[in-house]
PDB file of C-alpha atoms in Angstrom:
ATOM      1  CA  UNK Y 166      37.033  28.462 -58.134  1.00 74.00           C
ATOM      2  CA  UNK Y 167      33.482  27.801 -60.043  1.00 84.00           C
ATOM      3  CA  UNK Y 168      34.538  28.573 -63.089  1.00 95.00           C
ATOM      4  CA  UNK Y 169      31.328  29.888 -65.229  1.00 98.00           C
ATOM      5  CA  UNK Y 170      27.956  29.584 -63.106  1.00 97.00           C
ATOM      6  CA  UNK Y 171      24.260  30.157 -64.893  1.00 98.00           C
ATOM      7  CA  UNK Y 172      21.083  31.051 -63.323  1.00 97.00           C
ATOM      8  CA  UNK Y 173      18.653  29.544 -62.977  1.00 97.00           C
ATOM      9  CA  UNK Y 174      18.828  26.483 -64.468  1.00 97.00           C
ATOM     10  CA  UNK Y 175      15.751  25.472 -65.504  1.00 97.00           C
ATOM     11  CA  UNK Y 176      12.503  27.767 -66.236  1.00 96.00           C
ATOM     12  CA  UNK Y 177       9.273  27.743 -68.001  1.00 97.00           C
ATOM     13  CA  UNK Y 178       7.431  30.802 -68.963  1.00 97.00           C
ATOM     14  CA  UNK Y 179       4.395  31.608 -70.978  1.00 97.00           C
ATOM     15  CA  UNK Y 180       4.881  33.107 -74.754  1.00 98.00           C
ATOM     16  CA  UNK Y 181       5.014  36.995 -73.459  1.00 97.00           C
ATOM     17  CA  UNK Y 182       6.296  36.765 -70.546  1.00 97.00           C
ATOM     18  CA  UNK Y 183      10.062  38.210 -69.808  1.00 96.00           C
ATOM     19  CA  UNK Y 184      12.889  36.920 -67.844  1.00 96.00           C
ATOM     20  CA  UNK Y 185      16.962  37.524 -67.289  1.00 97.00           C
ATOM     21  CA  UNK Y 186      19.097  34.282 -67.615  1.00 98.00           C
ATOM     22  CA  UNK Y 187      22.440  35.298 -65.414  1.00 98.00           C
ATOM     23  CA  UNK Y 188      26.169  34.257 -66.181  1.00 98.00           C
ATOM     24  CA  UNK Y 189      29.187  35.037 -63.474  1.00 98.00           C
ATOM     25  CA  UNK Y 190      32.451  34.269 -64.107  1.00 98.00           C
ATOM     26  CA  UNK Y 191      35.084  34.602 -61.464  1.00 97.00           C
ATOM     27  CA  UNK Y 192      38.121  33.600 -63.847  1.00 96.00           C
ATOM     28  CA  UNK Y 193      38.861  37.222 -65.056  1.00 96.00           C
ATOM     29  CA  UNK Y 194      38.118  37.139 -68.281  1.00 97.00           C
ATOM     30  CA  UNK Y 195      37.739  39.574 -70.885  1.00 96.00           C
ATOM     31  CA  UNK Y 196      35.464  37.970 -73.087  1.00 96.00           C
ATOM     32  CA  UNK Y 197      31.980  36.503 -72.492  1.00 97.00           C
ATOM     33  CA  UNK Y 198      29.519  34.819 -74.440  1.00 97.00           C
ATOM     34  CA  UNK Y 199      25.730  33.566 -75.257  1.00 98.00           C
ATOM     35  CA  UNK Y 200      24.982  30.592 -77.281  1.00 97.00           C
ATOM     36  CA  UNK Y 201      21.808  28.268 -77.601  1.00 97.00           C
ATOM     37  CA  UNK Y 202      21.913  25.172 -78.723  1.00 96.00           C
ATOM     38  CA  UNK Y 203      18.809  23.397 -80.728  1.00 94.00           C
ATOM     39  CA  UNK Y 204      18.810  19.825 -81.544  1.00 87.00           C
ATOM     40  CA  UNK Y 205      20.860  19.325 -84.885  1.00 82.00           C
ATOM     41  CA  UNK Y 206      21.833  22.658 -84.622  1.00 85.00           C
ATOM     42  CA  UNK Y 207      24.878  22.841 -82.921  1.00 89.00           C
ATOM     43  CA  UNK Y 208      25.966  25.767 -80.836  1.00 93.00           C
ATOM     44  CA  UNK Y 209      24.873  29.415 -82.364  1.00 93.00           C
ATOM     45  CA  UNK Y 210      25.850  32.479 -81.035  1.00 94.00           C
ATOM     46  CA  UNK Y 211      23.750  35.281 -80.121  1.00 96.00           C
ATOM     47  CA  UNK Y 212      25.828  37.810 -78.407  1.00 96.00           C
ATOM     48  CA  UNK Y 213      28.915  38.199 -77.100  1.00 95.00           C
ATOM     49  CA  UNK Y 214      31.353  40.729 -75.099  1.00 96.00           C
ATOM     50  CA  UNK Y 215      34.772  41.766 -75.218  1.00 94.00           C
ATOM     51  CA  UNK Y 216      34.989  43.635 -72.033  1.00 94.00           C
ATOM     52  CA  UNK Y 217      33.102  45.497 -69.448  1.00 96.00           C
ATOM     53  CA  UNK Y 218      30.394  47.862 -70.692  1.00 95.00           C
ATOM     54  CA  UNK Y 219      30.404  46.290 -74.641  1.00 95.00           C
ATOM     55  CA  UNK Y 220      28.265  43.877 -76.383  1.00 96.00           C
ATOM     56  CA  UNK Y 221      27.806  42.898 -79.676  1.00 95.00           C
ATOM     57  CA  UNK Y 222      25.593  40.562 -82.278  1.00 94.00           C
ATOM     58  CA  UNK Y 223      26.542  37.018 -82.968  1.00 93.00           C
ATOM     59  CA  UNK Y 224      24.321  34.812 -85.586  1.00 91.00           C
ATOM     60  CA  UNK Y 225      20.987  34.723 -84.045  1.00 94.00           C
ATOM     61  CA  UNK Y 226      21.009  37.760 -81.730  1.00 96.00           C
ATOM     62  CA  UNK Y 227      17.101  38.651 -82.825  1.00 96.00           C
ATOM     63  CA  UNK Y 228      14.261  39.158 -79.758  1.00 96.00           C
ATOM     64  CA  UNK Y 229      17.247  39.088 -77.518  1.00 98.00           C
ATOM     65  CA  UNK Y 230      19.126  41.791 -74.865  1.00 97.00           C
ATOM     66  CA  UNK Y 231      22.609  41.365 -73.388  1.00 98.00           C
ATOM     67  CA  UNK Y 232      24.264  43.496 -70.684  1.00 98.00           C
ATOM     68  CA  UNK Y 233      28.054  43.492 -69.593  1.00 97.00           C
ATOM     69  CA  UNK Y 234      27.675  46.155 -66.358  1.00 95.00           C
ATOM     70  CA  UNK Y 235      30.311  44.181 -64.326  1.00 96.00           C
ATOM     71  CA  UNK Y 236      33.395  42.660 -65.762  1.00 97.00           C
ATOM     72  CA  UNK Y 237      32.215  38.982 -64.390  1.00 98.00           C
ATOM     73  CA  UNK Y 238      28.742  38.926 -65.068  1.00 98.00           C
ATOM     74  CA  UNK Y 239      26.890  38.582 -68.788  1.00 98.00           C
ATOM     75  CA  UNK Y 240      23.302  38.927 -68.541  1.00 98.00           C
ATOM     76  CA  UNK Y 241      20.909  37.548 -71.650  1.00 98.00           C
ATOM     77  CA  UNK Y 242      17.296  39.339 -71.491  1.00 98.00           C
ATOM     78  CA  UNK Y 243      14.076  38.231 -73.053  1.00 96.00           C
ATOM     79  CA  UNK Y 244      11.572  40.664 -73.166  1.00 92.00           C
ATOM     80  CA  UNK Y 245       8.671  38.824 -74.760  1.00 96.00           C
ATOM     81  CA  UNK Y 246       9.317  35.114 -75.028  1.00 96.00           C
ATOM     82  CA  UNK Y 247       8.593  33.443 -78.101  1.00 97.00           C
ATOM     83  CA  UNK Y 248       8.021  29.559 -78.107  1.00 97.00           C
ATOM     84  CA  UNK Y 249      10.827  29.262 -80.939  1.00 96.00           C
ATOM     85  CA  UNK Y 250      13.319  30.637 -77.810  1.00 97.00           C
ATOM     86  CA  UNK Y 251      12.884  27.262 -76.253  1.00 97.00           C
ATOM     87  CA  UNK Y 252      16.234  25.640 -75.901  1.00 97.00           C
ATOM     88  CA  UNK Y 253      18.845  25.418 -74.286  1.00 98.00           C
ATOM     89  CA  UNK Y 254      21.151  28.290 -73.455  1.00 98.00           C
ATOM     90  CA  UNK Y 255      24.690  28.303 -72.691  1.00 98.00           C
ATOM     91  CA  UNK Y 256      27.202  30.698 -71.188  1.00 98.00           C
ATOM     92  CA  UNK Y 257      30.886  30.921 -71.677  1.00 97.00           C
ATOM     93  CA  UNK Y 258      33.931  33.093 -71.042  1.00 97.00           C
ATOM     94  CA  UNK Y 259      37.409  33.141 -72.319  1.00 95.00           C
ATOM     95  CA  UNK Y 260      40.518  35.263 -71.566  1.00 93.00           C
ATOM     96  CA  UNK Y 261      41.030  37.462 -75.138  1.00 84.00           C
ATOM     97  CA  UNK Y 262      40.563  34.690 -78.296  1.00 85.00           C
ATOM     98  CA  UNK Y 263      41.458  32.256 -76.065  1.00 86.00           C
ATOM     99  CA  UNK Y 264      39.697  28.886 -74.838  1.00 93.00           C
ATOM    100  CA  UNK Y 265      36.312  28.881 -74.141  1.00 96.00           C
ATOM    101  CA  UNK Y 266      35.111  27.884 -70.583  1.00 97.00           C
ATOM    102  CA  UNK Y 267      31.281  27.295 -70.615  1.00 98.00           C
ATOM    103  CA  UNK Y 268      28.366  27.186 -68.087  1.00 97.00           C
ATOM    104  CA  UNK Y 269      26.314  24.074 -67.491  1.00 97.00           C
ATOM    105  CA  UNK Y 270      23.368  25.931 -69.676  1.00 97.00           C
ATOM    106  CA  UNK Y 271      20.141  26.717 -68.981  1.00 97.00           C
ATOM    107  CA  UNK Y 272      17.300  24.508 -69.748  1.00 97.00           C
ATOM    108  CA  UNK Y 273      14.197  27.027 -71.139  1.00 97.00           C
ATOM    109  CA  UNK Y 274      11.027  26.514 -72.351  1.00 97.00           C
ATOM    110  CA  UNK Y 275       8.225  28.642 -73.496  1.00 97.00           C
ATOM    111  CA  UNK Y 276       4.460  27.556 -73.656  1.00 97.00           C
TER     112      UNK Y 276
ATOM    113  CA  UNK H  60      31.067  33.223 -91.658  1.00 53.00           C
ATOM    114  CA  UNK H  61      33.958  31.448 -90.953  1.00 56.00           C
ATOM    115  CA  UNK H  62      31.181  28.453 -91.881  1.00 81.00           C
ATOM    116  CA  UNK H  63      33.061  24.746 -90.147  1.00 90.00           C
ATOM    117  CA  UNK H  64      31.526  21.069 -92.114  1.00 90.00           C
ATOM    118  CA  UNK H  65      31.473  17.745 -90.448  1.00 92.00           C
ATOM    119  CA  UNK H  66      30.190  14.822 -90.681  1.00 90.00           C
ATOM    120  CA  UNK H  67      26.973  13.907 -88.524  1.00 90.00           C
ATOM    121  CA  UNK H  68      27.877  11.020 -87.035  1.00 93.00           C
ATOM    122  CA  UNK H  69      29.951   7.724 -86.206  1.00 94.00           C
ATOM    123  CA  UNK H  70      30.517   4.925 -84.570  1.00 95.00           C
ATOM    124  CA  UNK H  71      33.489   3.422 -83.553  1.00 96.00           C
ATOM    125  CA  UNK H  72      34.442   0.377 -81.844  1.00 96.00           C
ATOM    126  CA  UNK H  73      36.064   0.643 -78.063  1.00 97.00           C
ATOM    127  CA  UNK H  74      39.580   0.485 -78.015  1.00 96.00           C
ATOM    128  CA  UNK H  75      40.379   2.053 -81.849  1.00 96.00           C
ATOM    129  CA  UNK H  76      41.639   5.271 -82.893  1.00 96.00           C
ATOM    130  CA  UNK H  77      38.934   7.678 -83.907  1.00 97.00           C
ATOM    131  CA  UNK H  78      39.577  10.577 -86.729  1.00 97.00           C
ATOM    132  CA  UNK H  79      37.400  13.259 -87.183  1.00 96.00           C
ATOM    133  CA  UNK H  80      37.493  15.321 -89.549  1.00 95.00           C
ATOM    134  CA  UNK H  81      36.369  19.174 -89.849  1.00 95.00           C
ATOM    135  CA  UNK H  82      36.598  20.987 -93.215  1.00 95.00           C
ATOM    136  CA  UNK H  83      37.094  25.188 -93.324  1.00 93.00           C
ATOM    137  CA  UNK H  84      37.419  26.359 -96.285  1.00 91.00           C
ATOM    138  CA  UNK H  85      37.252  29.734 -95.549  1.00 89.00           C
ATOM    139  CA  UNK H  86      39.530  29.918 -92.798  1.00 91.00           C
ATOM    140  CA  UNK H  87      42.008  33.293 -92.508  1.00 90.00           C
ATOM    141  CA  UNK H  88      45.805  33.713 -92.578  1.00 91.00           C
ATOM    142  CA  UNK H  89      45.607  34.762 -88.416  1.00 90.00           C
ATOM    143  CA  UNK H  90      42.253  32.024 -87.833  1.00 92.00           C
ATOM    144  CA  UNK H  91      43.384  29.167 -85.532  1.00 92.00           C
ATOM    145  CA  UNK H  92      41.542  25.586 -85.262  1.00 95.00           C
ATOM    146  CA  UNK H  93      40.012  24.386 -81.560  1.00 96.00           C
ATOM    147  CA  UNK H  94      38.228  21.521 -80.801  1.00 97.00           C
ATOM    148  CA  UNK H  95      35.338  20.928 -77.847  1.00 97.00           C
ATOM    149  CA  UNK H  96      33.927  17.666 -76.404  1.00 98.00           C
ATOM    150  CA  UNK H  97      29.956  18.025 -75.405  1.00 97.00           C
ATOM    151  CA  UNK H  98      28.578  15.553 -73.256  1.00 96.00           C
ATOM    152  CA  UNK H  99      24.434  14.917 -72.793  1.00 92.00           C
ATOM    153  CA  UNK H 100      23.312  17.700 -70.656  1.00 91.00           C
ATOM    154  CA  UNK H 101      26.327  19.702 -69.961  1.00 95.00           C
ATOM    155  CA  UNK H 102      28.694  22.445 -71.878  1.00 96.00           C
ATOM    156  CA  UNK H 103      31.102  21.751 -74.759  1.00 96.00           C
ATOM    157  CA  UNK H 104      34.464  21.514 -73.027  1.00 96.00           C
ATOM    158  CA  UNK H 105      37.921  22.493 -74.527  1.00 96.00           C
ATOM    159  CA  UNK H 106      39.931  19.562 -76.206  1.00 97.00           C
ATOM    160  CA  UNK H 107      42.644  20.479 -78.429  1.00 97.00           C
ATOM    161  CA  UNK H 108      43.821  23.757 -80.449  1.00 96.00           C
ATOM    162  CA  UNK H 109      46.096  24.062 -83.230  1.00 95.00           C
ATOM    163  CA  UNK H 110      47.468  26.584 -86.102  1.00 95.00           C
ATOM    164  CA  UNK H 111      49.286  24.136 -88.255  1.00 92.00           C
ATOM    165  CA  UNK H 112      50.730  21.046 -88.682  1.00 91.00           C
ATOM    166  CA  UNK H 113      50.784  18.630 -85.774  1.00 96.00           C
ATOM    167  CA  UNK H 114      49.874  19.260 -82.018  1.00 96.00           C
ATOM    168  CA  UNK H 115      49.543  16.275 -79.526  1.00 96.00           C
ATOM    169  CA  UNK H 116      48.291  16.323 -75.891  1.00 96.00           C
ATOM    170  CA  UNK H 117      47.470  13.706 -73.128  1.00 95.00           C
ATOM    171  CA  UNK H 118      44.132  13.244 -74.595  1.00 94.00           C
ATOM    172  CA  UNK H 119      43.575  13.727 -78.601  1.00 97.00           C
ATOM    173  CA  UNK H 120      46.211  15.069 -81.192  1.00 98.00           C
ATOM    174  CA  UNK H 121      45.292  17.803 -84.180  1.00 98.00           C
ATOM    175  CA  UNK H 122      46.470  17.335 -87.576  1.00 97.00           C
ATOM    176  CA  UNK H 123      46.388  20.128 -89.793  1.00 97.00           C
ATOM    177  CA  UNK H 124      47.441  20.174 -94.169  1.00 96.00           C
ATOM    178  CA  UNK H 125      49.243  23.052 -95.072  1.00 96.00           C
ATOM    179  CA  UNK H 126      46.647  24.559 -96.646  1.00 95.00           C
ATOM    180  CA  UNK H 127      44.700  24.709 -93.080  1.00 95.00           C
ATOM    181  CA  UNK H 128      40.949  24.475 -94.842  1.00 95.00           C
ATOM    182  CA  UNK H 129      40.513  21.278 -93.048  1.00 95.00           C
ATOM    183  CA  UNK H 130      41.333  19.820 -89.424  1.00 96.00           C
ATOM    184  CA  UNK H 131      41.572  16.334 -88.239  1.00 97.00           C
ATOM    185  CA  UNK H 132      40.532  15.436 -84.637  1.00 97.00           C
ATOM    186  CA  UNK H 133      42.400  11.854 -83.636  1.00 98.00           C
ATOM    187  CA  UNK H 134      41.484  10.515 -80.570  1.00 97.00           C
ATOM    188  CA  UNK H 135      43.777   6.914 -79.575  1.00 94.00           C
ATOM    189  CA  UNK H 136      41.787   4.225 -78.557  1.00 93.00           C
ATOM    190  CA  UNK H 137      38.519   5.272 -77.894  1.00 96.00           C
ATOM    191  CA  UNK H 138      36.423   3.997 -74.961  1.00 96.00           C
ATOM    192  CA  UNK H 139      32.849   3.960 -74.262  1.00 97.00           C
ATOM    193  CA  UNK H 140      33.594   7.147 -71.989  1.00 96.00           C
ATOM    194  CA  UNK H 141      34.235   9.084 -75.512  1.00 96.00           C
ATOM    195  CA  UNK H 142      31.141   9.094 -76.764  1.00 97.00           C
ATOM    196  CA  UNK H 143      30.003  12.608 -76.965  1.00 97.00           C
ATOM    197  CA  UNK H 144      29.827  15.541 -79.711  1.00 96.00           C
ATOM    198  CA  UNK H 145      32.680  16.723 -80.719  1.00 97.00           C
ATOM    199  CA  UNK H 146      32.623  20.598 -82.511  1.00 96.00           C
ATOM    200  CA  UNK H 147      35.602  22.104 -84.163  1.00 95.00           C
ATOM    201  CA  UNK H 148      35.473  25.952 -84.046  1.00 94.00           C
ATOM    202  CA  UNK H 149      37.915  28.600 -86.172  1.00 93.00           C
ATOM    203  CA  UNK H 150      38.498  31.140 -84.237  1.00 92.00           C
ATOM    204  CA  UNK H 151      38.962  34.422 -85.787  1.00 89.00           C
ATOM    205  CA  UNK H 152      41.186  37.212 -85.852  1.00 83.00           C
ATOM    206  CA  UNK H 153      38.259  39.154 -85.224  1.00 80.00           C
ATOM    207  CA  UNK H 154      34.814  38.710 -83.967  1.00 79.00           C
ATOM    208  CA  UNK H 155      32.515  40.886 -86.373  1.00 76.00           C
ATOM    209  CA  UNK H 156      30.301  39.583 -89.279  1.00 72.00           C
ATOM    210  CA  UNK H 157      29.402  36.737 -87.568  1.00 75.00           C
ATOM    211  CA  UNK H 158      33.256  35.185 -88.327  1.00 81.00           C
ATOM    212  CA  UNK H 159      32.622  33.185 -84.574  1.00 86.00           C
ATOM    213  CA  UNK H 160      30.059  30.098 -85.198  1.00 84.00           C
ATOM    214  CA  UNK H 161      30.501  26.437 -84.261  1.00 87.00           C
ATOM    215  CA  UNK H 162      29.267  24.274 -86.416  1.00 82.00           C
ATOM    216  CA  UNK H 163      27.001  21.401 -85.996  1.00 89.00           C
ATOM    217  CA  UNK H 164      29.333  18.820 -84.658  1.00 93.00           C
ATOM    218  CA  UNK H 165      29.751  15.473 -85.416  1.00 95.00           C
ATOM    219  CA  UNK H 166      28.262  12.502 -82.626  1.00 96.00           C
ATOM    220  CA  UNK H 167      30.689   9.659 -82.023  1.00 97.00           C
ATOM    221  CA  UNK H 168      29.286   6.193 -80.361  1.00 97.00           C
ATOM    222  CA  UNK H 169      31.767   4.215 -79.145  1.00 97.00           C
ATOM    223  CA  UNK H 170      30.307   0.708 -79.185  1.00 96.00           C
ATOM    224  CA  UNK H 171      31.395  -1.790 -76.963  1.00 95.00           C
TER     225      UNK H 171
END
Protein backbone atom coordinates (compact mmCIF):
# COMPACT_ATOMS: atom_id res chain seq x y z
CA UNK A 1 0.00 0.00 0.00
CA UNK A 2 1.91 3.44 -1.10
CA UNK A 3 -0.39 5.53 0.05
CA UNK A 4 -0.16 8.96 -2.15
CA UNK A 5 2.87 8.80 -4.76
CA UNK A 6 4.04 12.18 -6.85
CA UNK A 7 5.90 12.38 -9.99
CA UNK A 8 8.56 13.33 -10.56
CA UNK A 9 10.08 14.60 -7.78
CA UNK A 10 12.27 17.06 -8.63
CA UNK A 11 12.34 19.26 -12.02
CA UNK A 12 13.67 22.40 -13.42
CA UNK A 13 12.26 24.08 -16.40
CA UNK A 14 12.79 27.32 -18.17
CA UNK A 15 10.05 30.31 -17.65
CA UNK A 16 7.69 29.03 -20.75
CA UNK A 17 8.15 25.88 -20.78
CA UNK A 18 5.12 23.33 -19.71
CA UNK A 19 5.04 20.25 -17.70
CA UNK A 20 2.36 17.72 -15.78
CA UNK A 21 3.24 17.02 -12.06
CA UNK A 22 1.31 13.42 -11.44
CA UNK A 23 -0.49 12.25 -8.13
CA UNK A 24 -1.87 8.38 -7.71
CA UNK A 25 -3.53 7.32 -4.93
CA UNK A 26 -4.39 3.71 -4.42
CA UNK A 27 -6.39 4.29 -1.02
CA UNK A 28 -9.84 4.88 -2.71
CA UNK A 29 -10.51 8.05 -2.02
CA UNK A 30 -12.96 10.44 -3.09
CA UNK A 31 -11.26 13.52 -2.63
CA UNK A 32 -7.90 14.77 -3.96
CA UNK A 33 -5.93 17.73 -3.64
CA UNK A 34 -3.05 20.35 -4.84
CA UNK A 35 -1.24 22.55 -2.52
CA UNK A 36 2.21 24.46 -2.74
CA UNK A 37 3.92 25.45 -0.11
CA UNK A 38 6.32 28.78 -0.11
CA UNK A 39 8.55 29.57 2.69
CA UNK A 40 6.44 31.46 5.45
CA UNK A 41 3.59 30.67 3.61
CA UNK A 42 2.24 27.67 4.80
CA UNK A 43 0.28 25.25 2.70
CA UNK A 44 -2.20 27.04 -0.03
CA UNK A 45 -4.47 25.33 -2.04
CA UNK A 46 -4.85 25.52 -5.63
CA UNK A 47 -7.27 22.94 -6.71
CA UNK A 48 -8.93 20.26 -5.50
CA UNK A 49 -11.46 17.25 -6.45
CA UNK A 50 -14.31 15.62 -5.02
CA UNK A 51 -14.59 12.71 -7.28
CA UNK A 52 -13.83 11.37 -10.64
CA UNK A 53 -14.32 13.74 -13.58
CA UNK A 54 -14.66 17.19 -11.12
CA UNK A 55 -12.30 19.83 -10.16
CA UNK A 56 -12.53 22.93 -8.64
CA UNK A 57 -10.50 26.34 -7.49
CA UNK A 58 -8.81 26.55 -4.16
CA UNK A 59 -6.87 29.98 -3.10
CA UNK A 60 -4.23 30.31 -5.63
CA UNK A 61 -5.54 28.22 -8.55
CA UNK A 62 -4.21 31.09 -11.23
CA UNK A 63 -1.73 29.84 -14.40
CA UNK A 64 -2.67 26.41 -13.25
CA UNK A 65 -4.74 23.11 -14.89
CA UNK A 66 -6.00 20.11 -12.92
CA UNK A 67 -7.52 16.89 -14.31
CA UNK A 68 -9.41 14.05 -12.32
CA UNK A 69 -9.88 11.38 -15.53
CA UNK A 70 -9.33 8.35 -13.18
CA UNK A 71 -10.64 8.09 -9.71
CA UNK A 72 -6.83 7.58 -8.31
CA UNK A 73 -4.94 9.90 -10.20
CA UNK A 74 -4.94 14.05 -9.85
CA UNK A 75 -2.92 15.62 -12.41
CA UNK A 76 -1.64 19.54 -11.87
CA UNK A 77 -0.67 21.16 -15.44
CA UNK A 78 1.49 24.14 -16.13
CA UNK A 79 1.24 25.43 -19.36
CA UNK A 80 3.71 28.30 -19.33
CA UNK A 81 5.85 28.29 -16.22
CA UNK A 82 6.34 31.36 -14.45
CA UNK A 83 9.44 31.74 -12.06
CA UNK A 84 6.91 32.80 -9.15
CA UNK A 85 5.58 28.82 -9.63
CA UNK A 86 8.80 27.76 -8.04
CA UNK A 87 8.06 25.83 -4.93
CA UNK A 88 7.23 23.13 -3.70
CA UNK A 89 4.11 21.19 -4.57
CA UNK A 90 2.24 18.77 -2.64
CA UNK A 91 -0.42 16.16 -3.27
CA UNK A 92 -2.99 14.74 -0.98
CA UNK A 93 -6.13 12.62 -0.83
CA UNK A 94 -8.73 12.00 1.73
CA UNK A 95 -11.84 9.75 1.91
CA UNK A 96 -15.01 12.54 1.89
CA UNK A 97 -13.92 15.57 4.62
CA UNK A 98 -11.93 13.25 6.14
CA UNK A 99 -8.03 13.14 7.01
CA UNK A 100 -5.72 14.22 4.67
CA UNK A 101 -2.99 11.76 3.43
CA UNK A 102 -0.27 13.71 1.47
CA UNK A 103 2.49 12.97 -1.12
CA UNK A 104 6.15 13.55 -0.40
CA UNK A 105 5.82 16.87 -2.81
CA UNK A 106 7.47 17.86 -5.60
CA UNK A 107 10.47 19.99 -5.55
CA UNK A 108 10.05 22.68 -8.79
CA UNK A 109 11.88 25.32 -9.99
CA UNK A 110 11.65 27.66 -12.85
CA UNK A 111 14.63 29.70 -14.37
CA UNK B 1 -12.04 31.92 4.27
CA UNK B 2 -12.27 29.91 7.09
CA UNK B 3 -8.82 32.17 7.79
CA UNK B 4 -6.69 29.81 10.99
CA UNK B 5 -3.88 32.37 13.30
CA UNK B 6 -0.89 31.03 15.05
CA UNK B 7 1.87 31.94 16.39
CA UNK B 8 5.25 31.69 14.31
CA UNK B 9 7.29 30.02 16.40
CA UNK B 10 8.67 28.34 19.74
CA UNK B 11 10.91 26.71 21.51
CA UNK B 12 10.55 24.38 24.08
CA UNK B 13 12.76 22.50 26.24
CA UNK B 14 12.98 18.40 25.78
CA UNK B 15 10.98 16.62 28.07
CA UNK B 16 7.98 19.50 28.76
CA UNK B 17 4.56 19.71 27.62
CA UNK B 18 4.12 21.88 24.58
CA UNK B 19 0.65 23.93 23.89
CA UNK B 20 -0.10 25.35 20.80
CA UNK B 21 -2.48 27.31 20.20
CA UNK B 22 -4.64 28.04 16.88
CA UNK B 23 -7.29 30.80 16.88
CA UNK B 24 -10.61 30.55 14.26
CA UNK B 25 -12.72 32.92 14.64
CA UNK B 26 -14.74 32.29 11.90
CA UNK B 27 -15.23 28.77 12.26
CA UNK B 28 -19.01 27.20 11.32
CA UNK B 29 -21.63 25.36 13.41
CA UNK B 30 -20.73 21.83 11.13
CA UNK B 31 -16.55 23.06 10.78
CA UNK B 32 -14.37 20.57 12.73
CA UNK B 33 -10.62 21.33 14.02
CA UNK B 34 -7.49 18.92 12.66
CA UNK B 35 -4.11 19.21 13.32
CA UNK B 36 -0.86 18.11 10.94
CA UNK B 37 2.83 17.63 11.88
CA UNK B 38 5.34 18.74 8.81
CA UNK B 39 8.71 17.62 8.97
CA UNK B 40 11.83 19.30 6.69
CA UNK B 41 11.32 17.94 3.30
CA UNK B 42 8.34 15.79 3.53
CA UNK B 43 4.26 16.21 3.71
CA UNK B 44 2.24 17.52 6.68
CA UNK B 45 1.01 14.35 8.35
CA UNK B 46 -2.32 13.90 10.32
CA UNK B 47 -2.07 14.43 14.20
CA UNK B 48 -5.17 14.98 16.00
CA UNK B 49 -8.94 16.07 15.10
CA UNK B 50 -11.55 17.34 17.24
CA UNK B 51 -15.22 19.09 17.28
CA UNK B 52 -15.37 20.10 20.87
CA UNK B 53 -14.21 19.83 24.10
CA UNK B 54 -11.47 17.34 24.85
CA UNK B 55 -9.99 14.52 22.57
CA UNK B 56 -6.77 12.59 23.63
CA UNK B 57 -4.71 10.07 21.58
CA UNK B 58 -1.35 8.14 21.99
CA UNK B 59 0.45 11.09 20.73
CA UNK B 60 -1.02 14.82 21.40
CA UNK B 61 -4.51 15.73 22.97
CA UNK B 62 -6.98 18.71 21.48
CA UNK B 63 -8.61 21.08 23.69
CA UNK B 64 -11.35 22.97 22.42
CA UNK B 65 -13.62 26.24 24.52
CA UNK B 66 -17.08 26.06 23.92
CA UNK B 67 -17.15 28.68 21.77
CA UNK B 68 -14.77 26.56 19.25
CA UNK B 69 -12.99 29.96 17.68
CA UNK B 70 -9.80 28.70 19.06
CA UNK B 71 -7.94 25.18 19.37
CA UNK B 72 -5.18 24.12 21.58
CA UNK B 73 -2.60 21.53 20.34
CA UNK B 74 -0.83 19.82 23.70
CA UNK B 75 1.80 17.65 23.03
CA UNK B 76 3.32 15.73 26.67
CA UNK B 77 6.80 15.90 26.98
CA UNK B 78 8.28 16.93 23.99
CA UNK B 79 11.52 15.46 22.59
CA UNK B 80 13.96 16.63 20.16
CA UNK B 81 12.09 14.22 17.60
CA UNK B 82 9.04 16.91 17.82
CA UNK B 83 10.44 19.53 16.32
CA UNK B 84 8.57 20.19 13.20
CA UNK B 85 5.60 22.59 11.94
CA UNK B 86 2.67 22.02 13.23
CA UNK B 87 -0.70 23.51 11.06
CA UNK B 88 -4.17 23.42 12.41
CA UNK B 89 -6.77 23.30 9.57
CA UNK B 90 -10.90 23.86 9.94
CA UNK B 91 -12.34 21.83 7.86
CA UNK B 92 -15.51 22.87 6.35
CA UNK B 93 -18.85 21.75 5.79
CA UNK B 94 -18.23 22.62 2.38
CA UNK B 95 -15.37 23.26 0.13
CA UNK B 96 -16.41 26.44 -2.02
CA UNK B 97 -15.21 30.09 -1.50
CA UNK B 98 -12.03 29.12 -0.63
CA UNK B 99 -13.53 27.89 3.12
CA UNK B 100 -10.36 25.00 2.87
CA UNK B 101 -6.86 26.89 3.67
CA UNK B 102 -4.19 25.95 6.21
CA UNK B 103 -2.70 28.48 7.70
CA UNK B 104 0.85 29.31 8.18
CA UNK B 105 1.76 27.05 11.00
CA UNK B 106 3.60 27.58 13.88
CA UNK B 107 7.62 25.97 14.10
CA UNK B 108 8.39 24.30 17.42
CA UNK B 109 12.30 23.64 18.43
CA UNK B 110 12.65 21.40 20.96
CA UNK B 111 16.00 22.24 22.54
CA UNK B 112 17.92 19.83 24.23
Amino acid sequence: NAGVTQTPKFRVLKTGQSMTLLCAQDMNHEYMYWYRQDPGMGLRLIHYSVGEGTTAKGEVPDGYNVSRLKKQNFLLGLESAAPSQTSVYFCASSAMRDTQYFGPGTRLTVL
Amino acid sequence: LAKTTQPISMDSYEGQEVNITCSHNNIATNDYITWYQQFPSQGPRFIIQGYKTKVTNEVASLFIPADRKSSTLSLPRVSLSDTAVYYCLVVPSYYGNNRLAFGKGNQVVVIP
